[in-house]
Amino acid sequence: MNMVKLIIDGKHVEVPENTTLLKAAKTVGIDIPTLCYFELKDMNIENRPGGCRVCVVEVRGRRNLAPACNTMVAEGMEVFTHNIRVLNARRTVLELILSDHPAECLTCSKNGNCELQSMAQQLGVREIPYAGEQSKYRKDTSPAIIRDVDKCIMCRRCEMMCNDVQTVGALSAVNRGFMAVVAPAFEMNLEKSTCTYCGQCVSVCPTGALTEVDHSRNVINSLADPAKTVVVQTAPAVRAALGEEFGLEPGTLVTGKMVAALRRLGFDYVFDTDFAADLTIMEEGSELLDRLTRYLKGDKEVKLPILTSCCPGWVNFFEHNFPEMLDIPSTAKSPQQMFGPVAKEYFAKKLGIDRKNMIVVSIMPCLAKKYECQREEFKVNGDPDVNYSLSTRELAHLIKQSNIDFNALPEEDFDNPLGASTGAAVIFGATGGVIEAACRTAYELYTGKKLEKVDFTELRGLENIRHATLDFDGLPINIGIAHGLGNARKLLEDIRAGKSQFHAIEIMACPGGCIGGGGQPYHHGNSEIIKQRSAAIYREDSGKPIRKSHENPFIQELYREFLGKPLGEKSHHLLHTHYFDKSVGDFIEE
Amino acid sequence: MAKIKLSDKKLQELKDVCKSFNNEKGELINVLHKAQSIFGYLPAEVQEVIAKELNASVAHVYGVVTFYSFFTMIPKGQHPISICLGTACYVRGAEKVLEEFRRQLKIQVGETTADGKFSLSCLRCVGACGLAPVVMVGEKVYGRVSPDGVQDILSEYNN
């Protein structure tokens, strides 16, 4: 590797060639401000369109200022990151960006989390000297995501996520000059586009241009209604990230405090989506074994590999893009949607109340869950199995609004019976976790032997696509894992081409899995945060007394009392679903 | 957005254009250029086909179509009217002529009349500055046009 020597703010720097000035400066502790630039290290995610010009620096001998995010180092360069010319230009750039930005900070849902706001603070902007035209574009509300593009600064991060990382292609920069916005094709509403609601555009948007649909008022109203029994379920990844909203170190597990907070918010029963995750393993694991045994017996009709179906963004993705392969994914509902009917058809009956008087709320790291719970097939006579899905961020707001000192809360336990779970369930929150959990159970059911080593560490990690062969007592099982929809697409195309050697594949729409979900506290491009959350998830797993789903005593009781057996008639009716061809925009062939 | 049906022949022609560029995403602008010469404009349906053939997202294709002013999603009129707004025409009153066309046709620049007869666009210099201000209708050039002459030009085509 060729090294390049240069001087930045009087400091001698030596870095490999093809390093940007931004990264070179960082090696000597110089933090050049950026706005459009975005990176998730170790996940091959980088956005550097050089569009906003906030990161400009002066290079001796160069006529104009250079964007540090997009300019490579050169031998002997002399760079100034904060002389008067740079500071004035940087401030002017920001003032111009702000000149057509709505001054709605007080009521903006990004207030306090907005990178444009922090930049204005950092650069000391106290007035905006340019009074120009204001952009006026219609607001677009979908079931999960709101587009308010008047607040868009054309950083193109969402476009990079939607196209390069997720290969969803719902968003693109359209029009030009002052009229330029990021929008779906033909500027149709997001709901009509190929959007999967994965929410990765929201999680990288520096401003309030892309935000989630907020359901917390609905939840507050339900909690205040004495006629309703309000039940809450919390997804695995929430407990590994919620603490960040209260100033705790990333990776702090707040399971017990979260339960305490939910109880103080007034939920009648604080349950765990992890319980439903254990249930998912019972059904999905049995389905894997069923397909596998039939395949081994020579059944040529059987569809392998089986694909996991817990992730609603992923389900939307294959419904849009691979409609000819709808019979490959597992028919098992996601844990959120398994929890719903168990609460309303089993638990409500135990309590002797009508399902209409039970409100099920889910706390999710995800925005696609908001759409998932509104799907028609998950309703009974118009009554949704899960009424409202709140993001981790919305829960944090609810707690703050309700005068609860989160950090001072005691650690409390989930309620039974739908709060008991195993270590296998909690790792659903990290990429590779669902398939690891499934293998723990499938191994024992298939071989009839006790699994000595519960940790399948070969399935863990953050590489985009991973594969491993597990030994099921002499039978090699090929497992594939992808996180991020672009990576999923590659595995899907292999299957379509008949090249896939896998028996089972786990897919999560979001980079890192649910811990990096579109509804999590904003990581602002710090991939360390995602790694810490992942570590927390596996810590929670190893601390659990029971680590295999089929050993959860309350799951066993549920099958005994109510469901019968996995893949049985009742399970089929309540816990399995089917998929729809949602390929859109094909005007020609209709 | 009204849906249109592309004829099988034109659809095949469009696919052949894509093929002639090896269905490469990087050739999008060239493909759009040719497509517009086939169809006269780039309706959503055409963009859909191009996106599919080049394995690009429709949003991206639409992004490129809306970025370049050369590309249009509105079909041109039977008699496309172009008013030169180059320097020479401009100083000799082309803007007033344009204003008169807008007033009489009741359309804005870039639009087409409801009956599909006329469309209105601006251009920069046709190399006939001695005739300024210049107006083109189809291939025909009109020189020294005044607002008063607009009515006469339109009536040539209104029968």
XYZ file of C-alpha atoms in Angstrom:
749
model
C 0.000 0.000 0.000
C 1.461 3.374 -1.012
C 1.533 5.912 1.769
C 0.966 9.601 1.183
C 2.357 12.409 3.341
C 0.495 15.670 3.761
C -0.031 18.473 6.273
C -3.421 19.216 7.784
C -3.729 22.306 10.017
C 0.045 22.200 10.524
C 0.048 18.539 11.560
C 2.010 15.989 9.581
C -0.210 13.143 8.442
C 0.678 9.893 6.701
C -2.156 7.800 5.290
C -2.642 5.269 2.482
C -3.385 6.696 -0.970
C -7.053 6.947 -1.895
C -7.889 8.157 1.600
C -10.249 11.132 1.727
C -9.176 14.345 3.412
C -12.027 13.795 5.857
C -10.643 10.453 7.024
C -7.026 11.624 6.930
C -7.919 14.537 9.214
C -9.690 12.179 11.597
C -6.467 10.187 12.117
C -4.922 13.246 13.796
C -8.006 14.192 15.783
C -9.387 16.813 13.401
C -13.132 16.417 13.073
C -14.320 18.232 9.941
C -18.081 18.819 10.117
C -20.185 16.937 7.561
C -23.861 16.893 6.675
C -24.644 14.873 3.562
C -21.765 12.466 4.200
C -22.764 9.190 5.880
C -20.927 6.002 6.703
C -21.674 2.737 8.483
C -18.236 1.258 8.943
C -17.687 -2.466 8.323
C -21.017 -2.741 6.503
C -19.889 -1.278 3.162
C -22.317 1.586 3.516
C -21.055 5.002 2.477
C -22.656 8.120 1.031
C -20.406 10.892 -0.187
C -22.090 12.796 -2.981
C -20.132 15.922 -2.040
C -23.412 17.774 -2.340
C -23.851 19.915 0.743
C -20.361 21.500 0.773
C -20.370 21.834 4.572
C -17.089 19.904 4.779
C -15.131 22.251 2.512
C -11.457 22.873 3.328
C -8.731 24.979 1.742
C -5.945 23.223 -0.141
C -2.869 25.394 -0.789
C -2.509 26.111 -4.500
C -6.066 25.085 -5.365
C -8.295 27.853 -6.660
C -11.557 26.783 -5.008
C -12.318 25.105 -1.703
C -12.418 21.280 -1.699
C -15.094 19.029 -0.169
C -13.134 16.934 2.355
C -15.495 13.937 2.072
C -14.849 13.612 -1.628
C -11.265 14.801 -2.141
C -8.424 12.292 -2.011
C -5.115 12.999 -0.294
C -2.089 13.793 -2.470
C 1.609 13.886 -1.669
C 2.712 17.182 -0.178
C -0.802 18.639 0.114
C -1.258 21.388 2.646
C -4.797 21.560 4.015
C -6.530 24.127 6.235
C -9.766 23.007 7.845
C -10.686 26.109 9.835
C -9.122 29.269 8.470
C -11.284 32.337 7.957
C -12.031 31.536 4.298
C -13.206 28.039 5.179
C -15.269 29.149 8.179
C -17.032 31.857 6.176
C -17.767 29.522 3.277
C -19.014 26.788 5.564
C -21.351 29.140 7.356
C -22.638 30.618 4.084
C -23.332 27.125 2.780
C -25.336 26.293 5.870
C -27.199 29.617 5.816
C -28.196 28.914 2.219
C -29.418 25.422 3.103
C -31.401 26.897 5.989
C -32.827 29.719 3.856
C -35.487 27.454 2.362
C -35.816 25.073 5.295
C -39.102 25.338 7.225
C -38.456 26.942 10.607
C -40.646 24.402 12.396
C -38.019 23.017 14.738
C -40.192 23.337 17.858
C -42.861 21.009 16.532
C -40.737 18.849 14.254
C -40.581 15.207 15.301
C -36.827 15.305 14.648
C -36.374 18.123 17.204
C -33.321 17.218 19.280
C -32.220 14.519 16.878
C -31.772 16.623 13.776
C -28.307 16.810 12.255
C -29.130 20.069 10.463
C -30.164 21.577 13.788
C -26.943 20.399 15.473
C -24.902 21.758 12.587
C -26.542 25.171 12.895
C -25.715 25.027 16.584
C -22.132 23.883 15.975
C -21.422 26.568 13.392
C -23.099 29.228 15.501
C -25.712 30.308 12.966
C -27.794 32.949 14.701
C -29.642 34.484 11.779
C -30.429 33.564 8.210
C -29.558 36.523 6.003
C -31.221 35.154 2.879
C -34.991 35.394 2.542
C -35.834 33.272 -0.472
C -38.655 31.207 -1.824
C -39.845 28.322 0.365
C -40.361 24.867 -1.055
C -43.990 23.718 -0.874
C -44.500 20.049 -1.633
C -47.371 17.863 -0.580
C -46.861 15.704 2.509
C -47.062 11.984 1.747
C -48.283 9.698 4.514
C -48.024 5.931 4.099
C -48.947 3.294 6.714
C -45.437 3.531 8.217
C -43.413 6.426 6.844
C -44.156 10.121 6.345
C -42.394 12.083 3.625
C -42.226 15.804 4.289
C -39.768 16.771 1.592
C -39.896 20.498 2.303
C -37.444 19.527 5.022
C -35.235 17.608 2.587
C -31.726 19.009 2.102
C -30.913 16.657 -0.811
C -28.156 14.837 1.027
C -29.199 11.726 -0.913
C -28.590 9.392 2.037
C -32.069 7.863 1.741
C -31.558 7.375 -1.978
C -28.268 5.559 -1.289
C -29.928 3.321 1.324
C -32.988 2.577 -0.797
C -31.054 1.867 -3.996
C -27.479 0.802 -3.258
C -27.959 -0.974 0.081
C -31.541 -2.243 -0.086
C -31.948 -2.394 -3.900
C -35.599 -1.473 -3.327
C -35.460 1.439 -5.764
C -38.475 3.241 -4.351
C -36.755 6.612 -3.974
C -34.758 8.709 -6.395
C -33.821 12.343 -6.771
C -36.230 13.815 -9.308
C -36.573 17.212 -11.048
C -33.755 19.727 -10.871
C -32.577 22.880 -9.220
C -34.944 24.363 -6.669
C -37.646 21.864 -7.680
C -35.459 18.840 -6.913
C -36.865 16.395 -4.345
C -36.373 12.756 -3.431
C -39.510 10.904 -4.505
C -40.881 7.622 -5.840
C -41.321 7.144 -9.593
C -43.779 9.618 -11.173
C -43.949 11.261 -7.736
C -46.618 8.795 -6.712
C -47.254 8.176 -3.033
C -44.863 5.895 -1.203
C -47.727 3.486 -0.580
C -48.087 2.885 -4.321
C -44.364 2.373 -4.861
C -42.084 -0.617 -4.273
C -41.305 0.674 -0.752
C -40.944 -2.136 1.800
C -41.212 0.186 4.831
C -37.866 -1.129 6.055
C -37.329 2.387 7.391
C -33.635 2.580 6.585
C -34.291 5.879 4.799
C -35.761 7.217 8.046
C -32.857 5.931 10.098
C -30.323 7.876 8.000
C -32.333 11.025 7.199
C -30.475 13.923 8.846
C -33.626 16.061 9.110
C -37.357 15.577 9.581
C -37.983 14.917 5.874
C -38.547 11.203 6.510
C -40.112 10.119 9.785
C -42.328 7.393 11.150
C -46.092 7.550 11.472
C -46.559 8.221 15.177
C -49.176 6.050 16.905
C -48.407 7.031 20.480
C -51.550 9.206 20.832
C -53.686 6.172 19.930
C -51.909 4.176 22.624
C -52.350 6.911 25.247
C -56.075 7.034 24.427
C -56.404 3.261 24.738
C -54.618 3.286 28.090
C -57.070 5.923 29.315
C -60.098 3.861 28.288
C -61.354 1.853 31.286
C -63.276 -0.535 29.012
C -60.088 -1.779 27.388
C -57.563 -4.297 28.609
C -54.308 -3.085 27.123
C -51.592 -5.634 26.551
C -48.066 -4.804 25.389
C -45.397 -6.971 23.750
C -41.776 -5.894 23.328
C -39.480 -7.085 20.557
C -36.036 -8.532 21.404
C -34.005 -5.677 19.896
C -35.792 -2.942 21.856
C -34.220 -3.855 25.212
C -30.740 -3.549 23.697
C -31.260 -0.008 22.419
C -33.921 1.802 24.489
C -31.353 2.819 27.126
C -29.573 5.010 24.568
C -32.563 7.357 24.630
C -31.933 7.894 28.345
C -28.214 8.567 28.105
C -27.076 5.031 28.845
C -24.100 3.525 27.031
C -24.966 1.744 23.777
C -25.301 -1.962 24.519
C -26.799 -1.448 27.982
C -29.562 -4.005 28.502
C -32.621 -2.373 30.010
C -35.055 -5.294 29.946
C -36.147 -4.943 33.589
C -36.406 -1.146 33.534
C -38.359 -1.294 30.271
C -40.872 -3.668 31.874
C -41.158 -1.372 34.897
C -41.677 1.659 32.662
C -44.410 -0.075 30.642
C -46.184 -1.031 33.844
C -46.051 2.570 35.060
C -47.399 3.751 31.731
C -50.509 1.765 32.635
C -50.382 -1.348 30.502
C -52.480 -4.055 32.120
C -50.146 -6.852 31.081
C -46.522 -6.464 30.092
C -45.691 -9.374 27.832
C -42.790 -10.228 25.600
C -42.601 -10.721 21.844
C -39.821 -13.137 22.811
C -42.537 -15.543 23.936
C -43.963 -15.386 20.425
C -40.458 -15.777 19.015
C -40.197 -19.095 20.848
C -43.544 -19.973 19.324
C -42.262 -18.969 15.886
C -39.377 -21.394 16.316
C -41.786 -24.190 17.173
C -43.719 -23.588 13.975
C -40.928 -22.502 11.640
C -38.494 -25.098 12.991
C -41.104 -27.814 12.523
C -41.766 -26.583 9.005
C -38.040 -26.734 8.225
C -37.878 -30.287 9.551
C -41.020 -31.260 7.697
C -39.685 -29.993 4.365
C -36.275 -31.501 5.057
C -37.590 -34.968 5.917
C -39.844 -35.018 2.874
C -36.916 -33.902 0.724
C -34.658 -36.614 2.127
C -37.372 -39.164 1.383
C -37.149 -38.125 -2.266
C -40.155 -35.802 -2.494
C -39.313 -33.667 -5.543
C -42.167 -31.204 -4.937
C -40.773 -29.902 -1.685
C -39.431 -26.352 -1.719
C -35.957 -25.864 -0.365
C -34.331 -23.733 0.835
C -36.906 -22.545 3.318
C -36.687 -18.819 3.990
C -37.455 -17.191 7.314
C -40.510 -14.955 7.365
C -40.226 -12.959 10.612
C -39.174 -9.729 8.986
C -42.059 -7.711 7.485
C -39.747 -5.542 5.370
C -38.367 -8.698 3.836
C -41.856 -10.100 3.271
C -42.824 -6.890 1.451
C -39.620 -7.133 -0.581
C -40.258 -10.606 -1.912
C -43.936 -9.875 -2.514
C -42.848 -6.927 -4.695
C -39.834 -8.456 -6.398
C -40.121 -12.244 -6.426
C -43.838 -12.960 -6.846
C -43.085 -16.257 -8.584
C -41.386 -17.545 -5.417
C -44.129 -16.939 -2.857
C -44.174 -20.631 -1.868
C -40.561 -20.686 -0.703
C -40.656 -18.627 2.507
C -41.925 -20.253 5.664
C -45.641 -19.691 6.154
C -45.057 -18.957 9.831
C -46.254 -15.495 10.835
C -43.781 -13.104 12.388
C -43.534 -13.125 16.196
C -45.506 -9.845 16.371
C -48.348 -11.410 14.426
C -48.199 -14.716 16.313
C -48.491 -12.826 19.562
C -51.664 -11.055 18.401
C -53.972 -14.066 17.985
C -52.479 -15.828 21.021
C -53.349 -12.733 23.087
C -56.793 -12.213 21.589
C -57.927 -15.805 21.054
C -56.231 -17.533 23.993
C -55.327 -15.058 26.725
C -58.454 -12.894 26.333
C -60.610 -16.033 26.676
C -58.661 -16.989 29.788
C -59.539 -13.577 31.202
C -63.111 -13.962 30.014
C -63.108 -10.815 27.887
C -64.128 -10.201 24.301
C -61.281 -9.720 21.831
C -62.711 -6.332 20.860
C -62.064 -5.116 24.380
C -58.430 -6.101 24.256
C -55.911 -3.715 22.723
C -52.596 -5.247 21.739
C -49.686 -2.824 21.414
C -46.270 -3.851 20.164
C -42.979 -2.070 20.775
C -40.781 -2.685 17.774
C -37.363 -1.646 16.457
C -39.085 -1.524 13.111
C -41.318 0.651 10.942
C -42.512 -2.120 8.629
C -44.287 -3.624 11.669
C -46.661 -0.652 11.543
C -47.703 -1.746 8.091
C -47.673 -5.442 8.962
C -50.207 -5.086 11.789
C -52.552 -3.250 9.407
C -52.562 -6.023 6.796
C -56.103 -7.217 6.119
C -55.249 -10.894 6.625
C -54.230 -10.112 10.213
C -57.675 -8.873 11.203
C -60.768 -10.686 12.442
C -63.978 -8.900 11.375
C -62.017 -5.693 11.072
C -60.389 -6.054 14.488
C -56.609 -6.214 14.068
C -54.727 -8.907 16.005
C -52.199 -6.209 16.873
C -53.750 -2.758 17.173
C -50.735 -0.454 17.272
C -47.048 -0.841 16.709
C -44.752 1.741 18.294
C -41.070 2.153 17.498
C -38.377 2.099 20.170
C -38.155 5.870 19.703
C -41.895 6.369 20.245
C -41.743 4.328 23.454
C -38.895 6.518 24.711
C -41.010 9.618 24.025
C -43.974 8.099 25.854
C -41.816 7.379 28.890
C -40.371 10.902 28.879
C -43.840 12.458 28.540
C -45.113 10.484 31.491
C -42.655 11.897 34.037
C -40.954 8.558 34.515
C -37.307 8.714 35.610
C -36.264 5.730 33.550
C -32.807 5.322 35.031
C -34.180 5.278 38.577
C -36.678 2.492 37.846
C -36.257 -0.918 39.488
C -35.796 -4.003 37.316
C -39.079 -5.865 37.011
C -40.127 -9.122 35.350
C -42.564 -9.700 32.507
C -46.020 -11.018 33.337
C -46.923 -14.627 32.709
C -47.874 -16.556 30.681
C -47.003 -14.559 27.538
C -43.892 -12.998 29.031
C -41.764 -16.078 29.541
C -39.052 -16.688 26.991
C -35.751 -18.392 26.294
C -32.350 -17.270 25.085
C -33.250 -18.564 21.644
C -35.943 -15.905 21.363
C -33.878 -12.891 22.338
C -31.281 -13.495 19.598
C -34.017 -12.908 16.998
C -32.872 -9.307 17.379
C -29.512 -9.825 15.687
C -28.716 -11.042 12.183
C -28.277 -14.828 12.265
C -30.256 -15.167 15.477
C -33.474 -16.584 14.083
C -31.736 -19.356 12.203
C -29.515 -20.121 15.208
C -32.596 -20.383 17.404
C -34.305 -22.586 14.815
C -31.265 -24.874 14.630
C -31.127 -25.302 18.404
C -34.650 -26.705 18.314
C -34.512 -28.453 14.940
C -31.329 -30.274 15.948
C -32.903 -31.805 19.030
C -36.195 -32.615 17.317
C -34.438 -34.178 14.327
C -31.704 -36.151 16.085
C -33.551 -36.870 19.315
C -30.288 -36.046 21.056
C -29.407 -33.263 23.446
C -27.529 -30.376 21.862
C -24.307 -30.035 23.837
C -23.089 -26.749 22.404
C -25.975 -24.297 22.171
C -23.927 -21.449 20.656
C -23.651 -21.719 16.892
C -21.060 -18.946 16.717
C -20.411 -19.718 13.041
C -23.804 -18.143 12.302
C -23.005 -14.841 14.020
C -21.263 -11.727 12.787
C -21.852 -8.755 10.533
C -20.579 -9.929 7.144
C -23.203 -9.159 4.536
C -23.790 -12.752 3.441
C -22.694 -15.647 5.620
C -22.969 -19.371 5.262
C -22.187 -22.357 7.419
C -22.753 -26.078 7.372
C -24.085 -27.543 10.585
C -23.804 -31.197 11.477
C -27.189 -32.688 12.403
C -25.747 -35.972 13.651
C -24.217 -36.889 10.311
C -26.633 -34.885 8.152
C -24.986 -31.703 6.831
C -27.365 -28.734 6.923
C -26.379 -25.765 4.767
C -27.421 -22.438 6.245
C -27.343 -19.075 4.518
C -27.781 -15.688 6.178
C -28.243 -12.254 4.653
C -28.993 -8.917 6.263
C -29.818 -5.900 4.158
C -32.189 -6.428 1.237
C -29.498 -5.991 -1.409
C -27.728 -9.007 0.050
C -31.001 -10.898 0.259
C -31.598 -10.199 -3.418
C -28.348 -11.975 -4.289
C -29.413 -15.139 -2.448
C -32.875 -14.960 -4.015
C -31.434 -14.651 -7.514
C -29.307 -17.727 -6.869
C -32.441 -19.644 -5.899
C -34.243 -18.431 -9.007
C -31.302 -19.572 -11.127
C -31.345 -22.970 -9.417
C -27.857 -22.389 -8.000
C -28.660 -22.282 -4.292
C -27.158 -25.043 -2.169
C -28.847 -23.967 1.047
C -31.448 -25.854 3.044
C -32.483 -22.812 5.040
C -31.853 -19.098 4.728
C -32.423 -16.337 7.239
C -33.091 -12.885 5.901
C -33.404 -9.607 7.767
C -34.146 -6.412 5.871
C -32.058 -4.124 8.038
C -28.275 -4.013 8.269
C -27.344 -5.822 11.478
C -30.838 -7.289 11.793
C -33.528 -5.769 14.034
C -30.905 -4.103 16.261
C -30.250 -1.823 13.285
C -33.957 -1.465 12.516
C -35.640 1.628 11.132
C -37.426 2.274 14.435
C -34.376 2.196 16.700
C -32.751 5.221 18.352
C -30.798 7.107 15.685
C -27.229 5.829 15.405
C -26.112 8.752 13.196
C -23.801 6.441 11.287
C -21.935 5.059 14.298
C -21.677 1.337 13.554
C -20.105 0.760 16.984
C -23.585 1.321 18.415
C -24.999 -1.515 16.301
C -22.181 -3.815 17.395
C -22.784 -2.991 21.053
C -26.488 -3.740 20.697
C -25.620 -7.064 19.089
C -23.254 -7.939 21.925
C -26.009 -7.080 24.407
C -28.442 -9.422 22.669
C -26.038 -12.361 22.901
C -25.259 -11.438 26.517
C -28.960 -11.631 27.342
C -29.133 -15.033 25.634
C -26.214 -16.542 27.525
C -27.643 -15.301 30.833
C -30.974 -17.073 30.324
C -31.596 -20.295 32.253
C -33.382 -21.841 29.257
C -31.900 -21.305 25.802
C -33.986 -23.525 23.534
C -37.477 -22.516 22.462
C -39.070 -25.948 22.815
C -38.035 -26.038 26.481
C -40.046 -22.909 27.343
C -42.585 -24.324 29.860
C -45.236 -21.749 28.955
C -44.898 -22.632 25.271
C -45.374 -26.288 26.190
C -48.433 -25.317 28.239
C -49.854 -23.290 25.335
C -49.622 -26.314 23.035
C -51.097 -28.583 25.711
C -53.984 -26.305 26.640
C -54.804 -24.678 23.332
C -52.828 -25.223 20.160
C -52.369 -28.974 20.051
C -49.194 -29.536 18.080
C -46.927 -27.458 15.809
C -48.285 -27.295 12.240
C -51.558 -28.659 13.615
C -54.961 -27.374 12.564
C -55.207 -24.616 15.150
C -51.612 -23.499 14.538
C -52.263 -23.457 10.834
C -55.275 -21.235 11.344
C -53.790 -18.830 13.881
C -50.030 -18.840 13.365
C -49.500 -19.258 9.633
C -50.182 -16.969 6.717
C -49.788 -16.718 2.962
C -48.230 -14.160 0.653
C -49.452 -11.990 -2.192
C -48.134 -10.930 -5.565
C -47.509 -7.222 -5.095
C -45.321 -6.526 -8.079
C -46.303 -2.989 -9.024
C -46.053 -0.537 -11.820
C -46.265 -2.954 -14.687
C -48.589 -0.920 -16.862
C -47.906 -3.001 -19.944
C -48.895 -6.497 -19.009
C -52.017 -5.787 -17.034
C -52.003 9.332 -14.610
C -53.896 8.040 -17.597
C -52.659 4.717 -18.775
C -51.820 4.130 -22.385
C -51.266 0.912 -24.215
C -48.142 0.631 -26.308
C -48.537 -1.159 -29.597
C -46.712 -4.471 -29.882
C -44.684 -3.127 -32.758
C -43.493 -0.044 -30.898
C -42.881 -2.056 -27.755
C -40.620 -4.381 -29.732
C -38.870 -1.400 -31.274
C -38.224 -0.042 -27.768
C -36.859 -3.352 -26.541
C -34.595 -3.499 -29.584
C -33.252 -0.055 -28.736
C -32.399 -1.272 -25.221
C -30.753 -4.332 -26.689
C -28.696 -2.237 -29.099
C -27.146 -0.685 -25.986
C -26.592 -4.152 -24.457
C -29.318 -3.421 -21.877
C -26.719 -1.495 -19.906
C -27.868 0.763 -17.112
C -25.119 3.232 -17.933
C -26.681 3.800 -21.353
C -29.940 5.082 -19.889
C -29.659 8.579 -21.361
C -28.961 7.239 -24.860
C -31.856 4.813 -24.582
C -34.205 7.588 -23.434
C -33.054 9.749 -26.320
C -33.940 7.070 -28.865
C -37.162 6.199 -27.093
C -38.284 9.804 -27.264
C -37.661 9.852 -31.006
C -39.830 6.730 -31.362
C -42.743 7.892 -29.216
C -42.359 11.658 -29.395
C -42.366 11.748 -25.604
C -41.638 9.474 -22.651
C -44.875 8.282 -21.028
C -44.718 6.319 -17.761
C -45.292 3.076 -19.643
C -42.199 3.601 -21.759
C -40.130 4.373 -18.651
C -41.401 1.173 -17.055
C -40.224 -0.904 -19.989
C -36.838 0.802 -20.086
C -36.366 0.304 -16.334
C -37.141 -3.372 -16.654
C -34.909 -3.900 -19.680
C -31.943 -2.062 -18.156
C -32.511 -3.538 -14.679
C -32.840 -0.058 -13.170
C -35.508 1.223 -10.802
C -38.381 3.152 -12.347
C -37.734 5.898 -9.801
C -34.219 6.286 -11.181
C -35.428 6.420 -14.794
C -38.025 9.010 -13.823
C -35.307 10.944 -11.982
C -33.234 11.192 -15.159
C -36.251 12.050 -17.331
C -37.213 14.919 -15.009
C -33.641 16.169 -14.694
C -33.020 16.915 -18.373
C -35.288 19.490 -19.976
C -34.879 17.748 -23.325
C -36.936 14.824 -22.104
C -40.669 15.278 -21.829
C -43.555 13.235 -20.501
C -46.121 15.309 -22.351
C -46.862 14.429 -25.975
C -46.010 17.282 -28.346
C -48.863 18.845 -30.294
C -49.553 18.107 -33.917
C -47.922 21.486 -34.615
C -45.181 22.139 -32.056
C -44.551 25.857 -31.651
C -41.105 27.009 -30.523
C -40.353 30.599 -29.665
C -36.727 31.654 -29.751
C -35.640 33.444 -26.581
C -32.018 33.880 -27.671
C -30.436 37.283 -27.069
C -31.331 38.858 -30.414
C -34.941 37.647 -30.370
C -35.307 38.537 -26.716
C -34.232 42.184 -27.161
C -36.603 42.505 -30.110
C -39.631 41.493 -28.078
C -39.811 37.675 -28.200
C -41.212 37.586 -24.683
C -44.266 39.591 -25.742
C -44.767 37.185 -28.651
C -44.541 34.233 -26.272
C -47.029 35.923 -23.959
C -49.463 36.280 -26.867
C -49.146 32.590 -27.809
C -49.788 31.638 -24.173
C -52.819 33.938 -24.065
C -54.342 32.664 -27.293
C -53.626 28.955 -26.725
C -54.354 29.090 -22.977
C -51.366 26.865 -22.197
C -47.999 27.361 -20.522
C -44.571 26.596 -21.927
C -44.086 22.804 -21.991
C -47.819 22.134 -22.333
C -50.051 20.909 -25.134
C -53.551 22.154 -25.987
C -56.408 19.873 -24.977
C -57.213 19.062 -28.621
C -53.582 17.995 -29.132
C -53.106 20.493 -31.925
C -50.461 22.852 -30.518
C -47.687 22.610 -27.977
C -45.527 25.460 -26.776
C -41.807 25.480 -26.056
C -38.892 27.882 -25.941
C -35.520 27.515 -27.555
C -32.275 29.430 -27.712
C -31.232 30.729 -31.134
C -31.984 29.010 -34.387
C -29.260 30.907 -36.205
C -31.618 33.351 -37.884
C -30.936 36.384 -35.721
C -31.408 38.752 -38.662
C -35.095 37.711 -38.670
C -35.564 38.231 -34.906
C -37.892 37.574 -33.229
C -38.198 34.088 -34.665
C -40.932 31.502 -34.170
C -40.940 27.949 -35.505
C -44.028 25.873 -36.119
C -42.950 22.358 -36.922
C -40.141 22.873 -39.416
C -41.407 26.191 -40.726
C -39.657 29.388 -39.620
C -41.481 32.700 -39.170
C -39.384 35.872 -38.910
C -40.032 39.337 -37.450
C -43.058 38.088 -35.598
C -44.978 40.646 -33.567
C -47.722 39.897 -31.047
C -50.216 41.137 -33.630
C -49.029 38.444 -36.067
C -49.669 35.538 -33.737
C -53.308 35.245 -34.726
C -52.368 34.927 -38.416
C -49.810 32.192 -37.719
C -52.269 30.137 -35.688
C -55.055 30.474 -38.232
C -52.797 28.871 -40.855
C -53.114 25.654 -38.870
C -56.601 26.045 -37.500
C -58.525 24.780 -40.469
